[in-house]
mmCIF file of C-alpha atoms in Angstrom:
data_model
loop_
_atom_site.group_PDB
_atom_site.id
_atom_site.type_symbol
_atom_site.label_atom_id
_atom_site.label_comp_id
_atom_site.label_asym_id
_atom_site.label_seq_id
_atom_site.Cartn_x
_atom_site.Cartn_y
_atom_site.Cartn_z
ATOM 1 C CA MET A 5 -14.932 -19.805 1.473
ATOM 2 C CA SER A 6 -12.116 -21.390 -0.898
ATOM 3 C CA ASN A 7 -8.474 -19.681 -1.257
ATOM 4 C CA VAL A 8 -9.701 -18.909 -4.668
ATOM 5 C CA ALA A 9 -12.751 -17.215 -3.746
ATOM 6 C CA ARG A 10 -10.919 -15.035 -0.941
ATOM 7 C CA LYS A 11 -8.544 -14.088 -3.364
ATOM 8 C CA ALA A 12 -11.207 -12.689 -6.055
ATOM 9 C CA ALA A 13 -12.862 -11.191 -3.143
ATOM 10 C CA LEU A 14 -9.867 -9.067 -2.034
ATOM 11 C CA LEU A 15 -8.732 -8.128 -5.531
ATOM 12 C CA SER A 16 -11.781 -6.555 -5.884
ATOM 13 C CA ARG A 17 -11.967 -4.542 -2.444
ATOM 14 C CA PHE A 18 -8.230 -3.371 -3.779
ATOM 15 C CA SER A 19 -9.484 -2.248 -6.527
ATOM 16 C CA ASP A 20 -12.253 -0.589 -5.183
ATOM 17 C CA ALA A 21 -9.859 1.238 -3.329
ATOM 18 C CA TYR A 22 -7.951 2.559 -5.500
ATOM 19 C CA SER A 23 -11.038 3.753 -7.779
ATOM 20 C CA GLN A 24 -13.200 4.846 -4.825
ATOM 21 C CA ALA A 25 -11.637 5.270 -1.746
ATOM 22 C CA ARG A 26 -8.428 6.592 -2.724
ATOM 23 C CA LEU A 27 -10.390 9.239 -4.623
ATOM 24 C CA ASP A 28 -12.483 10.103 -1.540
ATOM 25 C CA ALA A 29 -9.120 10.411 0.153
ATOM 26 C CA GLN A 30 -8.018 13.040 -2.034
ATOM 27 C CA CYS A 31 -10.822 15.351 -1.578
ATOM 28 C CA LEU A 32 -9.951 15.294 2.344
ATOM 29 C CA LEU A 33 -6.893 16.179 1.347
ATOM 30 C CA ARG A 34 -7.365 18.752 -1.136
ATOM 31 C CA ARG A 35 -8.912 21.042 1.763
ATOM 32 C CA CYS A 36 -5.917 21.527 3.157
ATOM 33 C CA ILE A 37 -3.142 20.921 0.277
ATOM 34 C CA ASP A 38 -3.500 22.731 -2.838
ATOM 35 C CA LYS A 39 -0.769 20.450 -4.657
ATOM 36 C CA ALA A 40 -1.979 17.571 -6.400
ATOM 37 C CA GLU A 41 1.227 15.634 -6.198
ATOM 38 C CA THR A 42 1.914 16.271 -2.729
ATOM 39 C CA VAL A 43 -1.741 15.006 -2.030
ATOM 40 C CA GLN A 44 -1.124 11.614 -4.270
ATOM 41 C CA ARG A 45 2.420 10.997 -2.549
ATOM 42 C CA ILE A 46 0.590 11.088 0.890
ATOM 43 C CA ILE A 47 -1.796 8.612 -0.376
ATOM 44 C CA TYR A 48 0.687 6.388 -1.785
ATOM 45 C CA ILE A 49 2.622 6.576 1.199
ATOM 46 C CA ALA A 50 -0.266 5.431 3.320
ATOM 47 C CA THR A 51 -0.951 2.556 0.931
ATOM 48 C CA VAL A 52 3.041 1.735 1.425
ATOM 49 C CA GLU A 53 2.914 2.077 5.100
ATOM 50 C CA ALA A 54 -0.343 -0.020 5.846
ATOM 51 C CA PHE A 55 0.836 -2.945 3.930
ATOM 52 C CA HIS A 56 3.939 -3.001 6.285
ATOM 53 C CA VAL A 57 2.087 -2.539 9.050
ATOM 54 C CA ALA A 58 -0.316 -5.137 8.356
ATOM 55 C CA LYS A 59 2.042 -7.405 7.198
ATOM 56 C CA MET A 60 4.203 -7.258 10.689
ATOM 57 C CA ALA A 61 0.913 -7.421 12.080
ATOM 58 C CA PHE A 62 -0.318 -10.413 10.702
ATOM 59 C CA ARG A 63 3.367 -12.056 11.756
ATOM 60 C CA HIS A 64 2.579 -11.525 15.175
ATOM 61 C CA PHE A 65 -0.826 -12.683 15.010
ATOM 62 C CA LYS A 66 0.756 -15.755 13.244
ATOM 63 C CA ILE A 67 3.061 -16.516 15.934
ATOM 64 C CA ARG A 68 0.184 -16.169 18.949
ATOM 65 C CA VAL A 69 -2.036 -18.448 17.296
ATOM 66 C CA ARG A 70 1.153 -21.216 16.753
ATOM 67 C CA LYS A 71 1.483 -20.794 20.528
ATOM 68 C CA SER A 72 -1.844 -20.903 21.550
ATOM 69 C CA LEU A 73 -2.197 -24.105 19.244
ATOM 70 C CA THR A 74 0.927 -26.007 20.235
ATOM 71 C CA PRO A 75 -0.381 -27.668 23.324
ATOM 72 C CA SER A 76 -3.099 -29.410 21.778
ATOM 73 C CA LEU A 77 -1.706 -30.158 18.365
ATOM 74 C CA ALA A 78 2.126 -30.506 18.682
ATOM 75 C CA GLY A 79 3.824 -32.990 16.516
ATOM 76 C CA SER A 80 0.958 -33.258 14.217
ATOM 77 C CA SER A 81 1.327 -33.541 11.022
ATOM 78 C CA ASN A 82 -1.931 -31.071 10.168
ATOM 79 C CA PHE A 83 -0.083 -28.350 12.214
ATOM 80 C CA GLU A 84 0.281 -25.973 9.941
ATOM 81 C CA ASP A 85 -3.069 -26.565 8.396
ATOM 82 C CA ALA A 86 -4.581 -26.149 11.592
ATOM 83 C CA VAL A 87 -3.138 -22.881 11.996
ATOM 84 C CA SER A 88 -3.790 -21.643 8.383
ATOM 85 C CA ASP A 89 -7.754 -22.580 9.014
ATOM 86 C CA TYR A 90 -7.395 -20.804 12.548
ATOM 87 C CA ILE A 91 -6.274 -17.513 11.306
ATOM 88 C CA ILE A 92 -8.805 -17.603 8.077
ATOM 89 C CA CYS A 93 -11.619 -18.191 10.206
ATOM 90 C CA HIS A 94 -10.525 -15.223 12.736
ATOM 91 C CA LEU A 95 -9.411 -12.631 10.768
ATOM 92 C CA ASP A 96 -11.380 -10.037 12.494
ATOM 93 C CA LEU A 97 -9.455 -10.667 15.829
ATOM 94 C CA TYR A 98 -7.034 -8.315 13.521
ATOM 95 C CA ASP A 99 -6.494 -5.140 15.733
ATOM 96 C CA SER A 100 -6.925 -2.941 12.888
ATOM 97 C CA GLN A 101 -7.098 0.339 14.869
ATOM 98 C CA SER A 102 -3.625 -0.108 16.688
ATOM 99 C CA SER A 103 -2.166 -0.530 12.805
ATOM 100 C CA VAL A 104 -3.584 2.554 11.997
ATOM 101 C CA HIS A 105 -1.922 4.732 14.482
ATOM 102 C CA ASP A 106 1.456 2.983 13.967
ATOM 103 C CA VAL A 107 0.491 4.251 10.157
ATOM 104 C CA ILE A 108 0.298 7.356 10.813
ATOM 105 C CA ARG A 109 3.147 7.865 13.155
ATOM 106 C CA ALA A 110 5.582 6.519 10.691
ATOM 107 C CA MET A 111 3.915 9.111 8.063
ATOM 108 C CA ASN A 112 4.602 11.955 10.132
ATOM 109 C CA VAL A 113 8.588 11.135 10.252
ATOM 110 C CA ASN A 114 8.691 10.419 6.609
ATOM 111 C CA PRO A 115 10.378 13.456 4.798
ATOM 112 C CA LYS A 116 8.509 13.353 2.075
ATOM 113 C CA ILE A 117 5.376 13.771 3.324
ATOM 114 C CA SER A 118 5.335 15.261 6.621
ATOM 115 C CA PHE A 119 5.434 18.574 5.176
ATOM 116 C CA PRO A 120 3.146 20.921 5.663
ATOM 117 C CA PRO A 121 2.788 20.648 9.234
ATOM 118 C CA GLU A 122 -0.936 21.878 9.420
ATOM 119 C CA VAL A 123 -1.963 18.484 7.501
ATOM 120 C CA ASP A 124 -3.134 15.920 10.083
ATOM 121 C CA PHE A 125 -2.832 12.399 8.701
ATOM 122 C CA CYS A 126 -5.725 11.561 11.138
ATOM 123 C CA LEU A 127 -7.932 12.761 8.096
ATOM 124 C CA LEU A 128 -7.068 9.248 6.213
ATOM 125 C CA SER A 129 -8.019 7.022 9.077
ATOM 126 C CA GLU A 130 -11.035 5.260 7.403
ATOM 127 C CA PHE A 131 -9.198 5.060 4.062
ATOM 128 C CA ILE A 132 -5.558 3.611 6.159
ATOM 129 C CA GLN A 133 -7.793 0.926 8.184
ATOM 130 C CA GLU A 134 -9.320 -0.454 5.187
ATOM 131 C CA ILE A 135 -5.717 -0.776 3.487
ATOM 132 C CA CYS A 136 -4.486 -2.447 6.432
ATOM 133 C CA CYS A 137 -7.795 -4.979 6.528
ATOM 134 C CA ILE A 138 -7.458 -6.140 2.751
ATOM 135 C CA ALA A 139 -3.233 -6.375 3.406
ATOM 136 C CA PHE A 140 -3.894 -8.553 6.580
ATOM 137 C CA ALA A 141 -6.102 -10.982 4.849
ATOM 138 C CA MET A 142 -4.155 -10.775 1.954
ATOM 139 C CA GLN A 143 -1.510 -12.522 4.127
ATOM 140 C CA ALA A 144 -3.871 -15.218 4.798
ATOM 141 C CA LEU A 145 -3.752 -16.573 0.974
ATOM 142 C CA ASP A 146 -1.561 -19.225 -0.488
ATOM 143 C CA PRO A 147 0.358 -17.675 -1.665
ATOM 144 C CA PRO A 148 0.576 -13.795 -0.127
ATOM 145 C CA LEU A 149 -0.077 -11.326 -2.008
ATOM 146 C CA ASP A 150 2.256 -8.143 -1.490
ATOM 147 C CA ILE A 151 2.727 -4.693 -3.166
ATOM 148 C CA ALA A 152 5.741 -3.659 -5.329
ATOM 149 C CA PHE A 153 8.514 -1.846 -4.360
ATOM 150 C CA GLY A 154 8.395 1.588 -6.278
ATOM 151 C CA ALA A 155 11.160 3.973 -5.852
ATOM 152 C CA ASP A 156 11.060 7.765 -7.274
ATOM 153 C CA GLY A 157 13.387 8.244 -10.267
ATOM 154 C CA GLU A 158 12.907 4.421 -11.249
ATOM 155 C CA ILE A 159 12.684 3.330 -15.186
ATOM 156 C CA PHE A 160 9.040 3.299 -15.946
ATOM 157 C CA ASN A 161 7.822 -0.427 -15.900
ATOM 158 C CA ASP A 162 4.838 -1.038 -18.433
ATOM 159 C CA CYS A 163 4.239 -4.220 -17.114
ATOM 160 C CA LYS A 164 3.614 -3.009 -13.700
ATOM 161 C CA TYR A 165 2.167 0.569 -13.719
ATOM 162 C CA ARG A 166 -0.253 2.803 -15.896
ATOM 163 C CA ARG A 167 1.001 6.301 -16.536
ATOM 164 C CA SER A 168 -1.505 8.870 -15.034
ATOM 165 C CA TYR A 169 -3.120 11.376 -17.680
ATOM 166 C CA ASP A 170 -1.353 13.980 -16.824
ATOM 167 C CA SER A 171 2.344 12.010 -17.515
ATOM 168 C CA ASP A 172 5.123 12.851 -20.398
ATOM 169 C CA PHE A 173 4.221 9.749 -22.040
ATOM 170 C CA THR A 174 7.549 9.885 -23.674
ATOM 171 C CA ALA A 175 9.518 10.214 -20.433
ATOM 172 C CA PRO A 176 11.688 6.782 -19.145
ATOM 173 C CA LEU A 177 11.951 7.337 -15.318
ATOM 174 C CA VAL A 178 8.795 7.639 -12.611
ATOM 175 C CA LEU A 179 8.623 11.014 -10.811
ATOM 176 C CA TYR A 180 6.472 9.701 -8.029
ATOM 177 C CA HIS A 181 3.900 6.805 -7.700
ATOM 178 C CA VAL A 182 0.372 7.088 -7.496
ATOM 179 C CA TRP A 183 -0.796 4.044 -6.797
ATOM 180 C CA PRO A 184 1.133 0.088 -6.151
ATOM 181 C CA ALA A 185 1.248 -2.680 -8.298
ATOM 182 C CA LEU A 186 -0.143 -5.572 -6.600
ATOM 183 C CA MET A 187 1.961 -9.146 -6.666
ATOM 184 C CA GLU A 188 1.820 -12.543 -6.495
ATOM 185 C CA ASN A 189 5.353 -13.904 -5.864
ATOM 186 C CA ASP A 190 6.913 -12.110 -9.085
ATOM 187 C CA CYS A 191 4.103 -12.347 -10.921
ATOM 188 C CA VAL A 192 1.961 -8.608 -11.439
ATOM 189 C CA ILE A 193 -1.782 -9.298 -10.890
ATOM 190 C CA MET A 194 -2.825 -5.833 -10.807
ATOM 191 C CA LYS A 195 -0.922 -2.524 -11.891
ATOM 192 C CA GLY A 196 -0.478 0.239 -10.349
ATOM 193 C CA GLU A 197 -0.167 3.606 -11.391
ATOM 194 C CA ALA A 198 2.897 6.240 -12.191
ATOM 195 C CA VAL A 199 3.340 9.978 -12.790
ATOM 196 C CA THR A 200 6.464 10.045 -15.401
ATOM 197 C CA LYS A 201 7.991 13.637 -16.354
ATOM 198 C CA ARG A 202 10.793 14.010 -19.385
ATOM 199 C CA GLY A 203 13.700 15.675 -17.433
ATOM 200 C CA ALA A 204 12.500 15.802 -13.617
ATOM 201 C CA PHE A 205 15.466 14.062 -12.323
ATOM 202 C CA VAL A 206 18.419 15.954 -14.535
ATOM 203 C CA ARG A 207 20.851 18.018 -12.562
ATOM 204 C CA TRP A 208 22.291 21.263 -14.571
ATOM 205 C CA PRO A 209 25.935 21.917 -13.591
ATOM 206 C CA SER A 210 25.140 24.602 -11.727
ATOM 207 C CA GLY A 211 22.795 22.201 -9.624
ATOM 208 C CA ARG A 212 19.770 23.578 -9.848
ATOM 209 C CA ALA A 213 17.185 21.522 -12.375
ATOM 210 C CA PRO A 214 14.953 22.461 -14.757
ATOM 211 C CA LEU A 215 11.353 23.682 -14.422
ATOM 212 C CA LEU A 216 8.868 20.746 -15.256
#
């Protein structure tokens, strides 16, 4: 498959993850957690961690491929092309299950979602594995694709995100993110989703925040 065809397939897969796999993961979590915000935060963080872990795994995989091809192609002008071609043809060698364990380990120590303790993030293993595989394959594109950095309290960017249906559409700040935006270098190629609420980050003199 050409780079264009692989990119199109991965964009479709990422879109499906948002429209279907994400909702399936939400249903699993809602059996244990009543609060929708907590459920959405968990899935967003799982997605971000999956990209981070998959990108690290890709870098290590590429180093191993370079070492294995060096004896036969060292000094060749086509060395980098050979490395890229090998990776593209052997994406199935990616140990996605190991990445799933790394993602869950990171989620278990994330202070935003590591409570309540009765939630077993292994419930999301299938969802996490799919995101890891998508993220890993996206690193083999030219140029690679990545997700945008998002932080609670940042100014809402209409170019990167859609507001969730329950947002305050006049609020300027992001309360939390539901899904990350997908980037190609500095260009947004697929919008994410965020929740905005007016007054969510206001601090009263007494130190108490207002009710939303």
